[in-house]
Amino acid sequence: MAITIYDVARDANVSMATVSRVVNGNQNVKPSTRRKVLESIERLGYRPNAVARGLASKKTTTVGVIVPDISTSFYGELSRGIADIATMYEYNIILSNSDERSERELELLVDHLGKQVDGIIFMSDSVSEEVREEMSRAPVPIVLAGTIDTEEQFATVNIDYEQAAYESVVKLIENGHKEIVFITGPLSRDINRVHKKAGYERALKEADITIREEFMIEMEDTYDAAYESWEKIQQLTVQPTAFFAVNSTLAVGVLNGVRDAGHSVPDDYEIICYEHSNLTRIVRPQLTAAVVPLYDIGAVAMRLLTKLMNEEEVEEKQIQLPFHFAERDSLS
């Protein structure tokens, strides 16, 4: 049978309340008594019941984490950062996939709240109105990681995606390019439309370069879609000389399309992208990229959540982490 707090109290000849104080780290216990209780715990092999402790403290030391797709490198690396900090602060994680569907996000939010989690980390390309309303009613803190909150209602951890896009395109312009194609995933996603597209357009406007609608090529976020887009690009009336891709998967798809057509990168075309995975270093030529600190975004989001859950003072709830460029071979 499982050893209970009653067994420990009887073995140590103390009250169950004293054992509870020792287990929960309460300092209001004499050192000699604490030592005696800990010896009994070790000898009997007692393991505190986390559920019972949660009921007593009204905390479950559990955090819900909702991701669109854990199999992608973007959310996998973010989740690693979350998990490491959660372990450091002794929180357990319930990780759920939303499959990039807002209705599933809503279901998971309700499910996690029903499990009495102490807080939630939410990741998505966009926050739907239904999800926003549910999060607004949540009785626990919520942090958005790698996710844009256009209304700045919730705590968030990101980089300045627009500025990173702007600086990426500026690099191409400084290399003499005027015909630059914007390779993007669905523009229904805030991060693509409101930030990355805006950075692309700002760079062109400042350089007095015509913004061509046909140069904004929207597709699903898959390698195959990007590879096949090369056929569409070849049909353009005005031919581009450079590409800015919103992530490494799309960049590699375009790169391989270009090379399989017999062209050279960077001699014939130059490519720059956001770096979300090791793909940028695996391919040849290696891709110059704006590096998103995915692990750090996850880690900082979890640390921010611990502060909110413990009602600690938080000076800034909209946190922007720095990004940098990895200069590689897809630019001359």
XYZ file of C-alpha atoms in Angstrom:
332
model
C 0.000 0.000 0.000
C 1.092 3.581 -0.637
C 2.785 5.367 2.245
C 0.656 8.273 3.484
C 1.325 11.463 5.409
C -0.245 9.719 8.410
C 2.408 6.974 8.266
C 5.196 9.570 8.218
C 3.672 11.493 11.135
C 3.379 8.312 13.222
C 6.935 7.199 12.388
C 8.408 10.610 13.239
C 6.129 11.028 16.266
C 4.839 14.414 15.071
C 1.516 15.760 13.868
C 0.382 15.488 10.251
C 0.357 19.300 10.150
C 4.091 19.282 10.953
C 4.792 16.799 8.159
C 2.768 18.975 5.781
C 4.788 22.061 6.742
C 8.057 20.224 6.110
C 6.879 18.866 2.731
C 5.690 22.304 1.607
C 8.888 24.071 2.634
C 7.377 26.042 5.520
C 10.271 27.413 7.573
C 8.239 27.501 10.777
C 9.569 24.102 11.906
C 12.432 23.475 14.311
C 15.569 22.158 12.544
C 15.654 19.048 14.713
C 11.998 18.276 13.944
C 12.504 18.933 10.231
C 15.456 16.551 10.199
C 13.428 13.846 11.959
C 10.545 14.191 9.475
C 12.875 14.105 6.474
C 14.532 10.970 7.821
C 11.126 9.298 8.124
C 10.178 10.380 4.602
C 13.406 8.891 3.263
C 13.127 5.682 5.248
C 9.490 5.024 4.350
C 9.812 6.159 0.727
C 6.960 8.655 1.066
C 5.985 10.604 -2.069
C 3.686 13.612 -1.551
C 0.348 13.451 -3.362
C 0.483 16.316 -5.850
C -3.288 16.339 -6.315
C -3.943 16.569 -2.596
C -1.349 19.304 -2.208
C -2.970 21.207 -5.053
C -6.387 21.014 -3.415
C -4.965 22.298 -0.147
C -2.995 25.171 -1.684
C -5.522 25.871 -4.460
C -2.632 25.432 -6.919
C -1.819 22.485 -9.140
C 1.727 23.587 -10.117
C 0.631 22.732 -13.666
C 0.806 24.925 -16.741
C -1.120 24.403 -19.960
C 0.835 24.905 -23.198
C -1.093 25.159 -26.479
C 0.891 24.923 -29.721
C -0.256 24.766 -33.364
C 2.051 21.863 -34.279
C 4.734 20.476 -31.985
C 6.329 18.605 -34.894
C 7.601 21.849 -36.463
C 11.019 23.139 -35.461
C 9.567 26.569 -34.651
C 7.230 25.348 -31.917
C 9.471 22.469 -30.887
C 12.309 24.818 -29.966
C 9.912 27.243 -28.265
C 8.504 24.383 -26.206
C 11.992 23.305 -25.139
C 12.575 26.745 -23.647
C 9.236 26.575 -21.839
C 9.908 23.082 -20.489
C 13.373 23.889 -19.150
C 12.185 26.898 -17.157
C 9.073 25.042 -15.986
C 11.330 22.309 -14.593
C 13.529 24.886 -12.902
C 10.505 26.364 -11.108
C 8.957 22.931 -10.442
C 5.935 23.254 -12.701
C 4.463 20.409 -14.714
C 3.307 20.955 -18.302
C 0.239 19.765 -20.181
C 1.176 20.140 -23.856
C -1.573 20.173 -26.492
C -1.638 20.552 -30.287
C -4.286 22.815 -31.818
C -3.551 21.673 -35.391
C -3.603 25.356 -36.421
C -7.407 25.477 -36.030
C -9.015 28.270 -34.005
C -11.946 26.040 -32.989
C -9.462 23.525 -31.586
C -7.618 26.319 -29.753
C -10.896 27.250 -28.096
C -11.568 23.633 -27.081
C -8.097 23.298 -25.584
C -8.389 26.536 -23.628
C -11.610 25.319 -22.032
C -10.057 21.899 -21.413
C -6.948 23.296 -19.713
C -8.970 25.637 -17.533
C -11.131 22.683 -16.552
C -7.988 20.878 -15.421
C -7.352 23.765 -13.001
C -3.995 24.770 -14.478
C -2.262 27.676 -12.755
C -1.476 29.428 -16.041
C -1.412 29.005 -19.806
C 1.162 29.655 -22.531
C -0.546 30.083 -25.874
C 1.041 29.930 -29.328
C -0.645 30.690 -32.624
C -0.203 32.686 -35.824
C -3.346 34.687 -35.000
C -5.703 35.170 -32.062
C -9.333 34.755 -33.129
C -12.082 36.796 -31.483
C -13.593 33.651 -29.932
C -10.241 32.667 -28.434
C -9.648 36.215 -27.207
C -13.012 36.273 -25.453
C -12.311 32.945 -23.735
C -8.856 34.086 -22.620
C -10.371 37.333 -21.295
C -12.608 35.293 -18.996
C -9.822 33.003 -17.812
C -9.199 33.094 -14.038
C -5.468 32.405 -14.524
C -2.635 34.329 -16.230
C -1.991 33.744 -19.940
C 1.200 34.512 -21.861
C 1.437 34.506 -25.659
C 4.776 33.156 -26.911
C 5.912 33.836 -30.469
C 2.393 35.097 -31.025
C 1.213 38.586 -31.929
C -1.507 40.258 -29.859
C -2.614 43.166 -32.039
C -4.626 44.642 -29.150
C -1.821 44.266 -26.563
C -4.324 42.784 -24.124
C -2.202 39.868 -22.938
C 1.410 39.376 -21.934
C 3.546 38.497 -24.957
C 7.123 37.528 -25.816
C 8.317 38.072 -29.404
C 10.917 39.793 -31.516
C 10.234 42.840 -33.675
C 9.116 40.847 -36.724
C 8.463 43.926 -38.833
C 11.916 45.363 -38.173
C 13.581 42.028 -38.923
C 11.689 41.848 -42.239
C 12.596 45.446 -43.024
C 16.298 44.910 -42.361
C 16.261 41.690 -44.393
C 14.893 43.457 -47.467
C 17.266 46.395 -46.952
C 20.164 43.946 -47.253
C 18.856 42.860 -50.653
C 18.347 46.459 -51.745
C 21.888 47.375 -50.673
C 23.111 44.524 -52.894
C 21.503 46.294 -55.847
C 18.164 44.457 -56.075
C 14.928 46.217 -57.009
C 12.807 43.257 -58.105
C 12.341 41.401 -54.822
C 9.692 38.716 -54.368
C 7.989 38.285 -50.990
C 7.484 34.541 -50.311
C 4.893 34.180 -47.566
C 2.635 31.722 -45.833
C -1.087 32.579 -45.484
C -1.655 36.327 -45.109
C -4.658 35.563 -42.915
C -2.081 35.143 -40.150
C -1.307 38.379 -38.332
C 2.404 37.684 -38.088
C 2.685 37.489 -41.890
C 0.279 40.263 -42.879
C 0.631 42.859 -40.127
C 4.364 42.505 -39.497
C 6.471 40.714 -42.110
C 4.602 42.099 -45.127
C 4.679 45.561 -43.557
C 8.462 45.364 -43.089
C 8.904 44.265 -46.715
C 6.784 47.147 -48.004
C 8.450 49.727 -45.758
C 11.895 48.834 -47.064
C 10.733 49.144 -50.690
C 8.943 52.449 -50.077
C 11.965 54.011 -48.373
C 14.128 52.997 -51.341
C 11.496 54.377 -53.764
C 11.026 50.933 -55.332
C 7.674 50.041 -56.883
C 5.640 47.579 -54.805
C 4.301 44.946 -57.186
C 1.303 42.940 -56.023
C 2.368 40.029 -58.233
C 5.636 39.878 -56.265
C 3.742 38.991 -53.074
C 3.359 35.247 -53.477
C 1.132 33.655 -50.848
C 1.046 29.910 -50.214
C 0.630 27.215 -47.595
C 3.526 26.913 -45.156
C 5.043 23.843 -46.793
C 8.208 22.984 -48.662
C 6.227 21.579 -51.599
C 4.193 24.783 -51.992
C 7.356 26.865 -52.068
C 9.111 24.540 -54.497
C 6.143 24.609 -56.843
C 5.908 28.410 -56.625
C 8.989 28.621 -58.824
C 6.797 27.650 -61.784
C 4.535 30.619 -61.036
C 7.493 32.945 -60.567
C 8.853 32.031 -63.993
C 5.582 33.229 -65.560
C 5.841 36.753 -64.117
C 6.061 39.551 -66.660
C 8.840 41.230 -64.695
C 11.392 38.738 -63.451
C 12.739 39.057 -59.897
C 16.397 38.925 -58.918
C 15.969 38.228 -55.184
C 13.627 36.608 -52.663
C 12.641 37.369 -49.091
C 10.935 34.363 -47.436
C 9.050 34.481 -44.140
C 10.553 31.231 -42.870
C 13.301 28.744 -43.608
C 11.009 26.015 -44.976
C 9.670 28.292 -47.709
C 13.162 29.644 -48.405
C 14.558 26.152 -48.968
C 11.655 25.290 -51.265
C 12.362 28.325 -53.436
C 16.108 27.705 -53.311
C 15.727 24.160 -54.611
C 13.269 25.279 -57.261
C 15.768 27.851 -58.494
C 18.674 25.409 -58.512
C 16.741 22.579 -60.136
C 15.896 24.982 -62.955
C 19.626 25.351 -63.572
C 20.164 28.707 -61.878
C 22.747 29.660 -59.281
C 22.369 31.197 -55.829
C 23.738 33.777 -55.174
C 25.063 34.472 -58.706
C 21.667 34.547 -60.466
C 19.358 35.093 -57.487
C 19.846 36.058 -53.851
C 17.707 34.755 -50.974
C 17.218 35.845 -47.363
C 14.729 34.542 -44.816
C 13.791 34.175 -41.174
C 15.672 31.335 -39.511
C 13.354 28.980 -37.650
C 15.360 25.785 -38.002
C 18.678 24.186 -38.917
C 17.515 24.041 -42.543
C 19.296 27.304 -43.281
C 22.643 25.669 -42.430
C 21.925 22.223 -43.871
C 21.225 23.354 -47.442
C 23.829 24.464 -49.968
C 24.372 27.281 -50.326
C 23.641 28.052 -46.698
C 20.975 30.740 -46.287
C 21.537 34.200 -44.862
C 18.800 34.735 -42.277
C 17.314 36.871 -39.536
C 17.665 34.541 -36.554
C 14.639 34.213 -34.270
C 15.726 33.221 -30.707
C 13.053 30.546 -30.361
C 14.387 28.855 -27.225
C 14.737 32.231 -25.491
C 11.186 33.244 -26.430
C 9.875 30.068 -24.791
C 12.082 30.416 -21.723
C 11.239 34.081 -21.153
C 7.523 33.381 -21.674
C 7.589 30.698 -18.980
C 9.515 32.911 -16.571
C 7.060 35.742 -17.188
C 4.189 33.357 -16.498
C 5.735 32.243 -13.184
C 5.863 35.887 -12.104
C 2.231 36.478 -13.055
C 1.100 33.266 -11.352
C 2.901 34.264 -8.162
C 1.634 37.849 -8.401
C 5.137 39.247 -8.590
C 5.756 42.733 -9.935
C 6.131 42.768 -13.725
C 7.423 45.962 -15.299
C 6.764 45.049 -18.934
C 4.204 42.579 -20.253
C 4.964 43.042 -23.962
C 8.537 41.805 -24.213
C 10.625 42.048 -27.387
C 13.821 40.023 -27.513
C 16.711 40.965 -29.826
C 17.296 39.227 -33.155
C 20.464 39.059 -35.229
C 21.527 38.105 -38.729
C 23.471 35.010 -39.688
C 25.474 36.049 -42.738
C 25.880 33.034 -45.037
C 26.202 32.159 -48.718
C 22.828 33.014 -50.296
C 23.860 36.683 -50.480
C 26.945 37.884 -52.316
